[in-house]
Amino acid sequence: VASAELVGGTLHVELRTVNSRYLDIQFRIAEEMRSLEPMLRETIGARVSRGKVDCRVSFAASATGPRLQALDAEALAEMKKLADEVRRAFPEVAPLQTADVLRWPGVLTEPRASEDELRSRAAALAAKVLEDLAAARAREGAKLTAIIRETGSWPRTATTTLTLNPFTGETLSQAGYADLSTARQIRSWTRFLH
């Protein structure tokens, strides 16, 4: 998970992965940020070649501090036009009060980050999350190597050590007892006898 502060709130990008034979990327993105999906899909696809990837992108409006609000001139003009039409149709209707106007959806706006800023911050967050994912997969690969190498196996010649690519799952190297140098073979026996 990575987060960045933007105008009006915090942008969050989260990746979760599960091992799978093929690459399957699923997105959970708010509709107003849906334009980020192709860029994120390309970024993730460039770094991850297999697995089920769940990418969540969200924007949490800031709950603290003063809110910078402004009137939306277009929405205000549209509301005035509608109010004039209603008064022509029903002359006895009371005029709108200021509180009524301010409560009308879309009249008050809050500053938001530009599309370019949102895109660049999302790309930076995705890169950070992918770096964290690569590090986690490398740690898991090291643990997997230790698990596959059966330390208590008998005879000692039955031990095989695999090193796997954490992104693709392909075997990078495989070292069995026969692949060891004579000195390493003797060392493994002396460790066993010790």
CSV table of N, CA and C in Angstrom, one decimal, residues 8-175:
chain,number,residue,atom,x,y,z
A,8,GLY,N,-7.1,18.3,-1.5
A,8,GLY,CA,-8.4,17.8,-1.2
A,8,GLY,C,-8.4,16.4,-0.6
A,9,GLY,N,-7.3,15.7,-0.5
A,9,GLY,CA,-7.3,14.4,0.1
A,9,GLY,C,-6.1,13.6,-0.1
A,10,THR,N,-6.3,12.3,0.0
A,10,THR,CA,-5.1,11.3,-0.1
A,10,THR,C,-5.5,10.3,-1.1
A,11,LEU,N,-4.5,10.0,-2.0
A,11,LEU,CA,-4.6,9.0,-3.0
A,11,LEU,C,-4.0,7.7,-2.5
A,12,HIS,N,-4.6,6.6,-2.6
A,12,HIS,CA,-4.1,5.3,-2.1
A,12,HIS,C,-4.0,4.3,-3.3
A,13,VAL,N,-2.9,3.6,-3.4
A,13,VAL,CA,-2.8,2.5,-4.3
A,13,VAL,C,-2.4,1.3,-3.6
A,14,GLU,N,-3.1,0.2,-3.8
A,14,GLU,CA,-2.8,-1.1,-3.1
A,14,GLU,C,-2.8,-2.2,-4.1
A,15,LEU,N,-1.8,-3.1,-3.9
A,15,LEU,CA,-1.7,-4.3,-4.8
A,15,LEU,C,-1.7,-5.5,-3.9
A,16,ARG,N,-2.5,-6.5,-4.3
A,16,ARG,CA,-2.5,-7.8,-3.6
A,16,ARG,C,-2.3,-8.9,-4.7
A,17,THR,N,-1.5,-9.8,-4.4
A,17,THR,CA,-1.2,-10.9,-5.4
A,17,THR,C,-1.4,-12.3,-4.9
A,18,VAL,N,-1.8,-13.2,-5.8
A,18,VAL,CA,-1.9,-14.6,-5.5
A,18,VAL,C,-1.2,-15.3,-6.6
A,19,ASN,N,-0.5,-16.3,-6.3
A,19,ASN,CA,0.2,-17.1,-7.4
A,19,ASN,C,-0.8,-17.7,-8.3
A,20,SER,N,-0.5,-17.6,-9.6
A,20,SER,CA,-1.4,-18.1,-10.7
A,20,SER,C,-0.6,-18.4,-11.9
A,21,ARG,N,-1.0,-19.2,-12.7
A,21,ARG,CA,-0.3,-19.6,-13.9
A,21,ARG,C,-0.2,-18.5,-14.9
A,22,TYR,N,-1.2,-17.7,-15.0
A,22,TYR,CA,-1.3,-16.6,-16.0
A,22,TYR,C,-1.4,-15.3,-15.3
A,23,LEU,N,-1.2,-14.2,-16.0
A,23,LEU,CA,-1.4,-12.8,-15.4
A,23,LEU,C,-2.9,-12.4,-15.6
A,24,ASP,N,-3.5,-12.1,-14.4
A,24,ASP,CA,-4.9,-11.7,-14.3
A,24,ASP,C,-4.9,-10.5,-13.4
A,25,ILE,N,-5.1,-9.3,-14.0
A,25,ILE,CA,-5.1,-8.0,-13.3
A,25,ILE,C,-6.6,-7.6,-13.1
A,26,GLN,N,-7.0,-7.4,-11.9
A,26,GLN,CA,-8.4,-6.9,-11.6
A,26,GLN,C,-8.2,-5.5,-10.9
A,27,PHE,N,-9.1,-4.6,-11.3
A,27,PHE,CA,-9.0,-3.2,-10.7
A,27,PHE,C,-10.3,-2.9,-9.9
A,28,ARG,N,-10.1,-2.2,-8.8
A,28,ARG,CA,-11.2,-1.7,-8.0
A,28,ARG,C,-10.8,-0.2,-7.9
A,29,ILE,N,-11.5,0.6,-8.8
A,29,ILE,CA,-11.2,2.0,-8.9
A,29,ILE,C,-12.5,2.8,-8.9
A,30,ALA,N,-12.5,3.9,-8.2
A,30,ALA,CA,-13.7,4.8,-8.2
A,30,ALA,C,-13.9,5.2,-9.7
A,31,GLU,N,-15.2,5.4,-10.0
A,31,GLU,CA,-15.5,5.8,-11.4
A,31,GLU,C,-14.8,7.0,-11.9
A,32,GLU,N,-14.6,8.0,-11.0
A,32,GLU,CA,-14.0,9.3,-11.5
A,32,GLU,C,-12.5,9.1,-11.7
A,33,MET,N,-11.9,8.0,-11.3
A,33,MET,CA,-10.5,7.7,-11.6
A,33,MET,C,-10.3,6.6,-12.5
A,34,ARG,N,-11.3,6.2,-13.2
A,34,ARG,CA,-11.2,5.0,-14.1
A,34,ARG,C,-10.2,5.3,-15.3
A,35,SER,N,-10.0,6.5,-15.6
A,35,SER,CA,-9.0,6.8,-16.7
A,35,SER,C,-7.6,6.4,-16.3
A,36,LEU,N,-7.3,6.1,-15.1
A,36,LEU,CA,-6.0,5.7,-14.6
A,36,LEU,C,-5.7,4.2,-15.0
A,37,GLU,N,-6.8,3.4,-15.2
A,37,GLU,CA,-6.7,2.0,-15.4
A,37,GLU,C,-5.7,1.6,-16.5
A,38,PRO,N,-5.8,2.1,-17.7
A,38,PRO,CA,-4.9,1.7,-18.7
A,38,PRO,C,-3.4,1.9,-18.4
A,39,MET,N,-3.1,3.0,-17.8
A,39,MET,CA,-1.7,3.3,-17.4
A,39,MET,C,-1.3,2.4,-16.3
A,40,LEU,N,-2.1,2.1,-15.3
A,40,LEU,CA,-1.8,1.2,-14.3
A,40,LEU,C,-1.6,-0.3,-14.8
A,41,ARG,N,-2.5,-0.7,-15.7
A,41,ARG,CA,-2.4,-2.0,-16.3
A,41,ARG,C,-1.1,-2.2,-17.0
A,42,GLU,N,-0.7,-1.2,-17.7
A,42,GLU,CA,0.6,-1.2,-18.5
A,42,GLU,C,1.8,-1.3,-17.5
A,43,THR,N,1.7,-0.5,-16.5
A,43,THR,CA,2.8,-0.4,-15.5
A,43,THR,C,2.9,-1.8,-14.7
A,44,ILE,N,1.8,-2.3,-14.3
A,44,ILE,CA,1.8,-3.6,-13.6
A,44,ILE,C,2.3,-4.7,-14.5
A,45,GLY,N,1.8,-4.7,-15.8
A,45,GLY,CA,2.1,-5.8,-16.7
A,45,GLY,C,3.6,-5.8,-17.1
A,46,ALA,N,4.2,-4.6,-17.0
A,46,ALA,CA,5.6,-4.5,-17.3
A,46,ALA,C,6.5,-5.1,-16.2
A,47,ARG,N,6.0,-5.2,-15.0
A,47,ARG,CA,6.8,-5.7,-13.9
A,47,ARG,C,6.4,-7.1,-13.4
A,48,VAL,N,5.1,-7.5,-13.7
A,48,VAL,CA,4.6,-8.8,-13.2
A,48,VAL,C,4.2,-9.6,-14.4
A,49,SER,N,4.7,-10.8,-14.5
A,49,SER,CA,4.3,-11.6,-15.7
A,49,SER,C,3.3,-12.7,-15.4
A,50,ARG,N,3.1,-13.0,-14.2
A,50,ARG,CA,2.1,-14.0,-13.9
A,50,ARG,C,1.5,-13.8,-12.5
A,51,GLY,N,0.4,-14.4,-12.2
A,51,GLY,CA,-0.3,-14.2,-10.9
A,51,GLY,C,-1.6,-13.5,-11.1
A,52,LYS,N,-2.4,-13.6,-10.0
A,52,LYS,CA,-3.7,-12.8,-10.0
A,52,LYS,C,-3.4,-11.6,-9.1
A,53,VAL,N,-3.5,-10.4,-9.8
A,53,VAL,CA,-3.2,-9.1,-9.1
A,53,VAL,C,-4.5,-8.4,-8.9
A,54,ASP,N,-4.7,-7.9,-7.7
A,54,ASP,CA,-5.9,-7.1,-7.4
A,54,ASP,C,-5.3,-5.7,-7.0
A,55,CYS,N,-5.7,-4.7,-7.9
A,55,CYS,CA,-5.2,-3.3,-7.7
A,55,CYS,C,-6.4,-2.5,-7.2
A,56,ARG,N,-6.2,-1.8,-6.1
A,56,ARG,CA,-7.2,-0.9,-5.6
A,56,ARG,C,-6.7,0.5,-5.5
A,57,VAL,N,-7.4,1.4,-6.1
A,57,VAL,CA,-7.1,2.8,-6.1
A,57,VAL,C,-8.2,3.6,-5.5
A,58,SER,N,-7.9,4.4,-4.5
A,58,SER,CA,-9.0,5.2,-3.9
A,58,SER,C,-8.5,6.5,-3.6
A,59,PHE,N,-9.4,7.4,-3.4
A,59,PHE,CA,-9.1,8.8,-3.0
A,59,PHE,C,-10.0,9.1,-1.8
A,60,ALA,N,-9.4,9.4,-0.7
A,60,ALA,CA,-10.1,9.8,0.6
A,60,ALA,C,-10.0,11.3,0.8
A,61,ALA,N,-11.1,11.9,0.8
A,61,ALA,CA,-11.2,13.4,1.0
A,61,ALA,C,-10.7,13.7,2.4
A,62,SER,N,-9.9,14.8,2.5
A,62,SER,CA,-9.4,15.1,3.9
A,62,SER,C,-10.5,15.5,4.8
A,63,ALA,N,-10.5,15.0,6.0
A,63,ALA,CA,-11.5,15.2,7.0
A,63,ALA,C,-11.1,16.3,7.9
A,64,THR,N,-9.9,16.7,7.9
A,64,THR,CA,-9.4,17.8,8.9
A,64,THR,C,-9.1,19.0,8.1
A,65,GLY,N,-9.0,20.1,8.9
A,65,GLY,CA,-8.6,21.4,8.3
A,65,GLY,C,-9.8,22.1,7.6
A,66,PRO,N,-9.6,23.3,7.3
A,66,PRO,CA,-10.6,24.1,6.6
A,66,PRO,C,-10.8,23.6,5.2
A,67,ARG,N,-12.0,23.5,4.8
A,67,ARG,CA,-12.4,23.1,3.4
A,67,ARG,C,-12.5,24.3,2.5
A,68,LEU,N,-11.7,24.3,1.4
A,68,LEU,CA,-11.7,25.4,0.5
A,68,LEU,C,-12.8,25.2,-0.5
A,69,GLN,N,-13.9,25.9,-0.4
A,69,GLN,CA,-15.0,25.8,-1.3
A,69,GLN,C,-15.2,27.0,-2.1
A,70,ALA,N,-15.8,26.8,-3.3
A,70,ALA,CA,-16.1,27.9,-4.2
A,70,ALA,C,-17.4,27.6,-4.9
A,71,LEU,N,-18.0,28.7,-5.4
A,71,LEU,CA,-19.3,28.5,-6.2
A,71,LEU,C,-18.9,28.1,-7.6
A,72,ASP,N,-19.7,27.2,-8.1
A,72,ASP,CA,-19.5,26.8,-9.5
A,72,ASP,C,-20.4,27.7,-10.3
A,73,ALA,N,-19.8,28.6,-11.1
A,73,ALA,CA,-20.6,29.6,-11.9
A,73,ALA,C,-21.6,29.0,-12.8
A,74,GLU,N,-21.2,27.9,-13.5
A,74,GLU,CA,-22.1,27.2,-14.4
A,74,GLU,C,-23.3,26.7,-13.7
A,75,ALA,N,-23.1,25.9,-12.6
A,75,ALA,CA,-24.2,25.4,-11.9
A,75,ALA,C,-25.1,26.5,-11.3
A,76,LEU,N,-24.5,27.6,-10.9
A,76,LEU,CA,-25.3,28.7,-10.3
A,76,LEU,C,-26.1,29.3,-11.4
A,77,ALA,N,-25.6,29.5,-12.6
A,77,ALA,CA,-26.3,30.1,-13.7
A,77,ALA,C,-27.5,29.2,-14.1
A,78,GLU,N,-27.2,27.9,-14.2
A,78,GLU,CA,-28.3,26.9,-14.5
A,78,GLU,C,-29.4,26.9,-13.5
A,79,MET,N,-29.0,27.0,-12.2
A,79,MET,CA,-30.0,27.1,-11.1
A,79,MET,C,-30.8,28.3,-11.2
A,80,LYS,N,-30.2,29.5,-11.5
A,80,LYS,CA,-30.9,30.7,-11.7
A,80,LYS,C,-31.9,30.6,-12.8
A,81,LYS,N,-31.5,30.1,-13.9
A,81,LYS,CA,-32.4,29.9,-15.1
A,81,LYS,C,-33.6,29.0,-14.7
A,82,LEU,N,-33.4,27.9,-14.0
A,82,LEU,CA,-34.5,27.1,-13.6
A,82,LEU,C,-35.4,27.8,-12.6
A,83,ALA,N,-34.8,28.6,-11.7
A,83,ALA,CA,-35.6,29.3,-10.7
A,83,ALA,C,-36.5,30.4,-11.5
A,84,ASP,N,-35.9,31.0,-12.5
A,84,ASP,CA,-36.7,32.0,-13.3
A,84,ASP,C,-37.9,31.3,-14.0
A,85,GLU,N,-37.6,30.2,-14.6
A,85,GLU,CA,-38.7,29.4,-15.3
A,85,GLU,C,-39.8,29.0,-14.3
A,86,VAL,N,-39.4,28.6,-13.1
A,86,VAL,CA,-40.4,28.2,-12.1
A,86,VAL,C,-41.2,29.4,-11.7
A,87,ARG,N,-40.6,30.6,-11.5
A,87,ARG,CA,-41.3,31.8,-11.1
A,87,ARG,C,-42.3,32.3,-12.2
A,88,ARG,N,-41.9,32.1,-13.5
A,88,ARG,CA,-42.8,32.5,-14.6
A,88,ARG,C,-44.0,31.5,-14.6
A,89,ALA,N,-43.8,30.2,-14.3
A,89,ALA,CA,-44.9,29.3,-14.3
A,89,ALA,C,-45.7,29.4,-13.1
A,90,PHE,N,-45.1,29.7,-11.9
A,90,PHE,CA,-45.8,29.9,-10.7
A,90,PHE,C,-45.4,31.2,-10.0
A,91,PRO,N,-46.0,32.3,-10.3
A,91,PRO,CA,-45.6,33.6,-9.8
A,91,PRO,C,-45.7,33.7,-8.3
A,92,GLU,N,-46.5,32.9,-7.6
A,92,GLU,CA,-46.7,33.0,-6.2
A,92,GLU,C,-45.6,32.3,-5.4
A,93,VAL,N,-44.7,31.6,-6.1
A,93,VAL,CA,-43.6,30.8,-5.4
A,93,VAL,C,-42.6,31.8,-4.8
A,94,ALA,N,-42.2,31.5,-3.5
A,94,ALA,CA,-41.2,32.4,-2.8
A,94,ALA,C,-39.9,32.2,-3.5
A,95,PRO,N,-39.1,33.3,-3.6
A,95,PRO,CA,-37.7,33.2,-4.2
A,95,PRO,C,-36.8,32.2,-3.3
A,96,LEU,N,-35.8,31.7,-4.0
A,96,LEU,CA,-34.9,30.8,-3.3
A,96,LEU,C,-34.1,31.6,-2.3
A,97,GLN,N,-33.8,30.9,-1.2
A,97,GLN,CA,-33.0,31.5,-0.1
A,97,GLN,C,-31.5,31.1,-0.3
A,98,THR,N,-30.6,31.8,0.3
A,98,THR,CA,-29.2,31.5,0.1
A,98,THR,C,-28.9,30.1,0.5
A,99,ALA,N,-29.4,29.7,1.6
A,99,ALA,CA,-29.2,28.3,2.1
A,99,ALA,C,-29.7,27.3,1.1
A,100,ASP,N,-30.8,27.5,0.5
A,100,ASP,CA,-31.3,26.6,-0.5
A,100,ASP,C,-30.3,26.5,-1.7
A,101,VAL,N,-29.8,27.6,-2.1
A,101,VAL,CA,-28.9,27.6,-3.2
A,101,VAL,C,-27.6,26.9,-2.9
A,102,LEU,N,-27.1,27.1,-1.7
A,102,LEU,CA,-25.8,26.5,-1.3
A,102,LEU,C,-26.0,24.9,-1.1
A,103,ARG,N,-27.2,24.5,-0.7
A,103,ARG,CA,-27.4,23.1,-0.5
A,103,ARG,C,-27.6,22.3,-1.9
A,104,TRP,N,-27.9,23.1,-2.9
A,104,TRP,CA,-28.2,22.4,-4.2
A,104,TRP,C,-26.9,21.7,-4.7
A,105,PRO,N,-27.1,20.4,-5.1
A,105,PRO,CA,-25.9,19.6,-5.5
A,105,PRO,C,-25.1,20.3,-6.7
A,106,GLY,N,-23.8,20.4,-6.5
A,106,GLY,CA,-23.0,20.9,-7.6
A,106,GLY,C,-22.7,22.4,-7.6
A,107,VAL,N,-23.4,23.1,-6.7
A,107,VAL,CA,-23.2,24.6,-6.6
A,107,VAL,C,-21.9,24.9,-5.9
A,108,LEU,N,-21.6,24.2,-4.9
A,108,LEU,CA,-20.4,24.4,-4.2
A,108,LEU,C,-19.4,23.3,-4.7
A,109,THR,N,-18.2,23.8,-5.0
A,109,THR,CA,-17.1,22.9,-5.5
A,109,THR,C,-15.9,23.0,-4.6
A,110,GLU,N,-15.2,21.9,-4.5
A,110,GLU,CA,-13.9,21.9,-3.7
A,110,GLU,C,-12.8,21.7,-4.7
A,111,PRO,N,-11.6,22.4,-4.5
A,111,PRO,CA,-10.5,22.2,-5.4
A,111,PRO,C,-10.1,20.7,-5.4
A,112,ARG,N,-9.8,20.3,-6.6
A,112,ARG,CA,-9.3,18.9,-6.8
A,112,ARG,C,-8.0,18.9,-7.6
A,113,ALA,N,-7.3,17.8,-7.4
A,113,ALA,CA,-6.0,17.7,-8.1
A,113,ALA,C,-6.3,17.6,-9.6
A,114,SER,N,-5.5,18.1,-10.4
A,114,SER,CA,-5.7,18.0,-11.9
A,114,SER,C,-5.5,16.6,-12.4
A,115,GLU,N,-6.0,16.3,-13.5
A,115,GLU,CA,-5.9,15.0,-14.1
A,115,GLU,C,-4.4,14.6,-14.3
A,116,ASP,N,-3.6,15.5,-14.7
A,116,ASP,CA,-2.2,15.2,-14.9
A,116,ASP,C,-1.5,14.9,-13.6
A,117,GLU,N,-1.8,15.7,-12.5
A,117,GLU,CA,-1.2,15.5,-11.2
A,117,GLU,C,-1.6,14.1,-10.7
A,118,LEU,N,-2.9,13.8,-10.8
A,118,LEU,CA,-3.4,12.6,-10.4
A,118,LEU,C,-2.8,11.4,-11.1
A,119,ARG,N,-2.6,11.5,-12.4
A,119,ARG,CA,-1.9,10.5,-13.2
A,119,ARG,C,-0.5,10.3,-12.8
A,120,SER,N,0.2,11.4,-12.6
A,120,SER,CA,1.7,11.3,-12.2
A,120,SER,C,1.8,10.7,-10.8
A,121,ARG,N,1.0,11.1,-9.9
A,121,ARG,CA,1.1,10.6,-8.5
A,121,ARG,C,0.7,9.1,-8.5
A,122,ALA,N,-0.3,8.7,-9.3
A,122,ALA,CA,-0.7,7.3,-9.3
A,122,ALA,C,0.4,6.5,-9.9
A,123,ALA,N,1.1,7.0,-10.9
A,123,ALA,CA,2.2,6.2,-11.5
A,123,ALA,C,3.3,6.1,-10.5
A,124,ALA,N,3.6,7.1,-9.8
A,124,ALA,CA,4.7,7.1,-8.8
A,124,ALA,C,4.3,6.1,-7.7
A,125,LEU,N,3.1,6.1,-7.2
A,125,LEU,CA,2.6,5.2,-6.2
A,125,LEU,C,2.7,3.7,-6.7
A,126,ALA,N,2.2,3.5,-7.9
A,126,ALA,CA,2.3,2.2,-8.5
A,126,ALA,C,3.7,1.7,-8.6
A,127,ALA,N,4.6,2.5,-8.9
A,127,ALA,CA,6.0,2.1,-9.0
A,127,ALA,C,6.6,1.7,-7.6
A,128,LYS,N,6.2,2.5,-6.6
A,128,LYS,CA,6.6,2.2,-5.2
A,128,LYS,C,6.0,0.9,-4.8
A,129,VAL,N,4.7,0.7,-5.0
A,129,VAL,CA,4.0,-0.6,-4.6
A,129,VAL,C,4.6,-1.8,-5.3
A,130,LEU,N,5.0,-1.6,-6.6
A,130,LEU,CA,5.6,-2.7,-7.3
A,130,LEU,C,7.0,-3.0,-6.8
A,131,GLU,N,7.7,-2.0,-6.4
A,131,GLU,CA,9.0,-2.3,-5.7
A,131,GLU,C,8.9,-3.0,-4.5
A,132,ASP,N,7.9,-2.7,-3.6
A,132,ASP,CA,7.6,-3.4,-2.4
A,132,ASP,C,7.2,-4.8,-2.7
A,133,LEU,N,6.4,-5.0,-3.8
A,133,LEU,CA,6.0,-6.3,-4.2
A,133,LEU,C,7.2,-7.2,-4.6
A,134,ALA,N,8.1,-6.6,-5.4
A,134,ALA,CA,9.3,-7.3,-5.8
A,134,ALA,C,10.1,-7.7,-4.6
A,135,ALA,N,10.3,-6.9,-3.6
A,135,ALA,CA,11.0,-7.2,-2.4
A,135,ALA,C,10.3,-8.3,-1.7
A,136,ALA,N,9.0,-8.3,-1.5
A,136,ALA,CA,8.3,-9.3,-0.8
A,136,ALA,C,8.4,-10.6,-1.5
A,137,ARG,N,8.3,-10.6,-2.9
A,137,ARG,CA,8.4,-11.9,-3.6
A,137,ARG,C,9.8,-12.4,-3.5
A,138,ALA,N,10.9,-11.6,-3.5
A,138,ALA,CA,12.2,-12.0,-3.3
A,138,ALA,C,12.4,-12.7,-2.0
A,139,ARG,N,11.8,-12.1,-0.9
A,139,ARG,CA,11.9,-12.7,0.4
A,139,ARG,C,11.2,-14.1,0.4
A,140,GLU,N,10.0,-14.1,-0.2
A,140,GLU,CA,9.2,-15.4,-0.3
A,140,GLU,C,10.0,-16.4,-1.1
A,141,GLY,N,10.7,-16.0,-2.2
A,141,GLY,CA,11.5,-16.9,-3.0
A,141,GLY,C,12.7,-17.5,-2.1
A,142,ALA,N,13.3,-16.7,-1.3
A,142,ALA,CA,14.4,-17.2,-0.4
A,142,ALA,C,13.8,-18.2,0.6
A,143,LYS,N,12.6,-17.9,1.1
A,143,LYS,CA,12.0,-18.9,2.0
A,143,LYS,C,11.7,-20.2,1.3
A,144,LEU,N,11.2,-20.0,0.1
A,144,LEU,CA,10.8,-21.2,-0.7
A,144,LEU,C,12.1,-22.1,-1.0
A,145,THR,N,13.2,-21.4,-1.3
A,145,THR,CA,14.4,-22.1,-1.5
A,145,THR,C,14.8,-22.9,-0.3
A,146,ALA,N,14.7,-22.3,0.9
A,146,ALA,CA,15.0,-23.0,2.1
A,146,ALA,C,14.1,-24.2,2.4
A,147,ILE,N,12.8,-24.0,2.0
A,147,ILE,CA,11.8,-25.1,2.3
A,147,ILE,C,12.1,-26.3,1.3
A,148,ILE,N,12.4,-25.9,0.0
A,148,ILE,CA,12.6,-27.0,-0.9
A,148,ILE,C,13.9,-27.8,-0.6
A,149,ARG,N,14.9,-27.1,-0.1
A,149,ARG,CA,16.1,-27.7,0.3
A,149,ARG,C,15.8,-28.5,1.6
A,150,GLU,N,15.6,-29.7,1.6
A,150,GLU,CA,15.2,-30.5,2.7
A,150,GLU,C,16.5,-30.8,3.6
A,151,THR,N,16.6,-30.1,4.6
A,151,THR,CA,17.9,-30.2,5.4
A,151,THR,C,18.0,-31.5,6.1
A,152,GLY,N,16.9,-32.2,6.4
A,152,GLY,CA,17.0,-33.5,7.1
A,152,GLY,C,16.9,-34.7,6.2
A,153,SER,N,17.1,-34.5,4.9
A,153,SER,CA,17.0,-35.6,4.0
A,153,SER,C,18.1,-36.6,4.1
A,154,TRP,N,17.8,-37.8,3.8
A,154,TRP,CA,18.8,-38.9,3.8
A,154,TRP,C,18.6,-39.7,2.6
A,155,PRO,N,19.6,-40.0,1.9
A,155,PRO,CA,21.0,-39.6,2.1
A,155,PRO,C,21.2,-38.2,1.7
A,156,ARG,N,22.4,-37.7,2.0
A,156,ARG,CA,22.7,-36.3,1.7
A,156,ARG,C,22.7,-36.1,0.2
A,157,THR,N,22.8,-37.1,-0.6
A,157,THR,CA,22.8,-36.9,-2.0
A,157,THR,C,21.4,-36.6,-2.5
A,158,ALA,N,20.4,-36.7,-1.7
A,158,ALA,CA,19.0,-36.4,-2.1
A,158,ALA,C,18.6,-34.9,-2.0
A,159,THR,N,19.5,-34.1,-1.5
A,159,THR,CA,19.2,-32.7,-1.4
A,159,THR,C,19.4,-32.0,-2.7
A,160,THR,N,18.4,-31.2,-3.1
A,160,THR,CA,18.4,-30.3,-4.3
A,160,THR,C,18.0,-28.9,-3.9
A,161,THR,N,18.7,-27.9,-4.3
A,161,THR,CA,18.4,-26.6,-4.0
A,161,THR,C,17.9,-25.9,-5.3
A,162,LEU,N,16.7,-25.3,-5.3
A,162,LEU,CA,16.2,-24.6,-6.4
A,162,LEU,C,16.2,-23.1,-6.1
A,163,THR,N,16.5,-22.3,-7.1
A,163,THR,CA,16.4,-20.8,-7.0
A,163,THR,C,15.4,-20.4,-8.0
A,164,LEU,N,14.3,-19.8,-7.6
A,164,LEU,CA,13.2,-19.4,-8.5
A,164,LEU,C,13.1,-17.9,-8.7
A,165,ASN,N,12.7,-17.5,-9.9
A,165,ASN,CA,12.4,-16.1,-10.2
A,165,ASN,C,11.1,-15.8,-9.5
A,166,PRO,N,11.1,-14.8,-8.6
A,166,PRO,CA,9.9,-14.5,-7.8
A,166,PRO,C,8.8,-13.9,-8.7
A,167,PHE,N,9.1,-13.4,-9.9
A,167,PHE,CA,8.0,-12.8,-10.7
A,167,PHE,C,7.4,-13.8,-11.6
A,168,THR,N,8.2,-14.7,-12.2
A,168,THR,CA,7.6,-15.7,-13.2
A,168,THR,C,7.5,-17.1,-12.7
A,169,GLY,N,8.2,-17.4,-11.6
A,169,GLY,CA,8.2,-18.8,-11.0
A,169,GLY,C,9.1,-19.7,-11.8
A,170,GLU,N,9.8,-19.3,-12.8
A,170,GLU,CA,10.7,-20.2,-13.5
A,170,GLU,C,11.9,-20.5,-12.7
A,171,THR,N,12.5,-21.6,-12.9
A,171,THR,CA,13.7,-22.0,-12.1
A,171,THR,C,14.9,-21.3,-12.7
A,172,LEU,N,15.6,-20.6,-11.9
A,172,LEU,CA,16.8,-19.8,-12.3
A,172,LEU,C,18.0,-20.7,-12.2
A,173,SER,N,18.1,-21.5,-11.1
A,173,SER,CA,19.2,-22.5,-11.0
A,173,SER,C,18.7,-23.7,-10.1
A,174,GLN,N,19.3,-24.8,-10.4
A,174,GLN,CA,19.0,-26.0,-9.7
A,174,GLN,C,20.4,-26.7,-9.3
A,175,ALA,N,20.6,-26.9,-8.1
A,175,ALA,CA,21.9,-27.5,-7.7
A,175,ALA,C,21.6,-28.7,-6.8
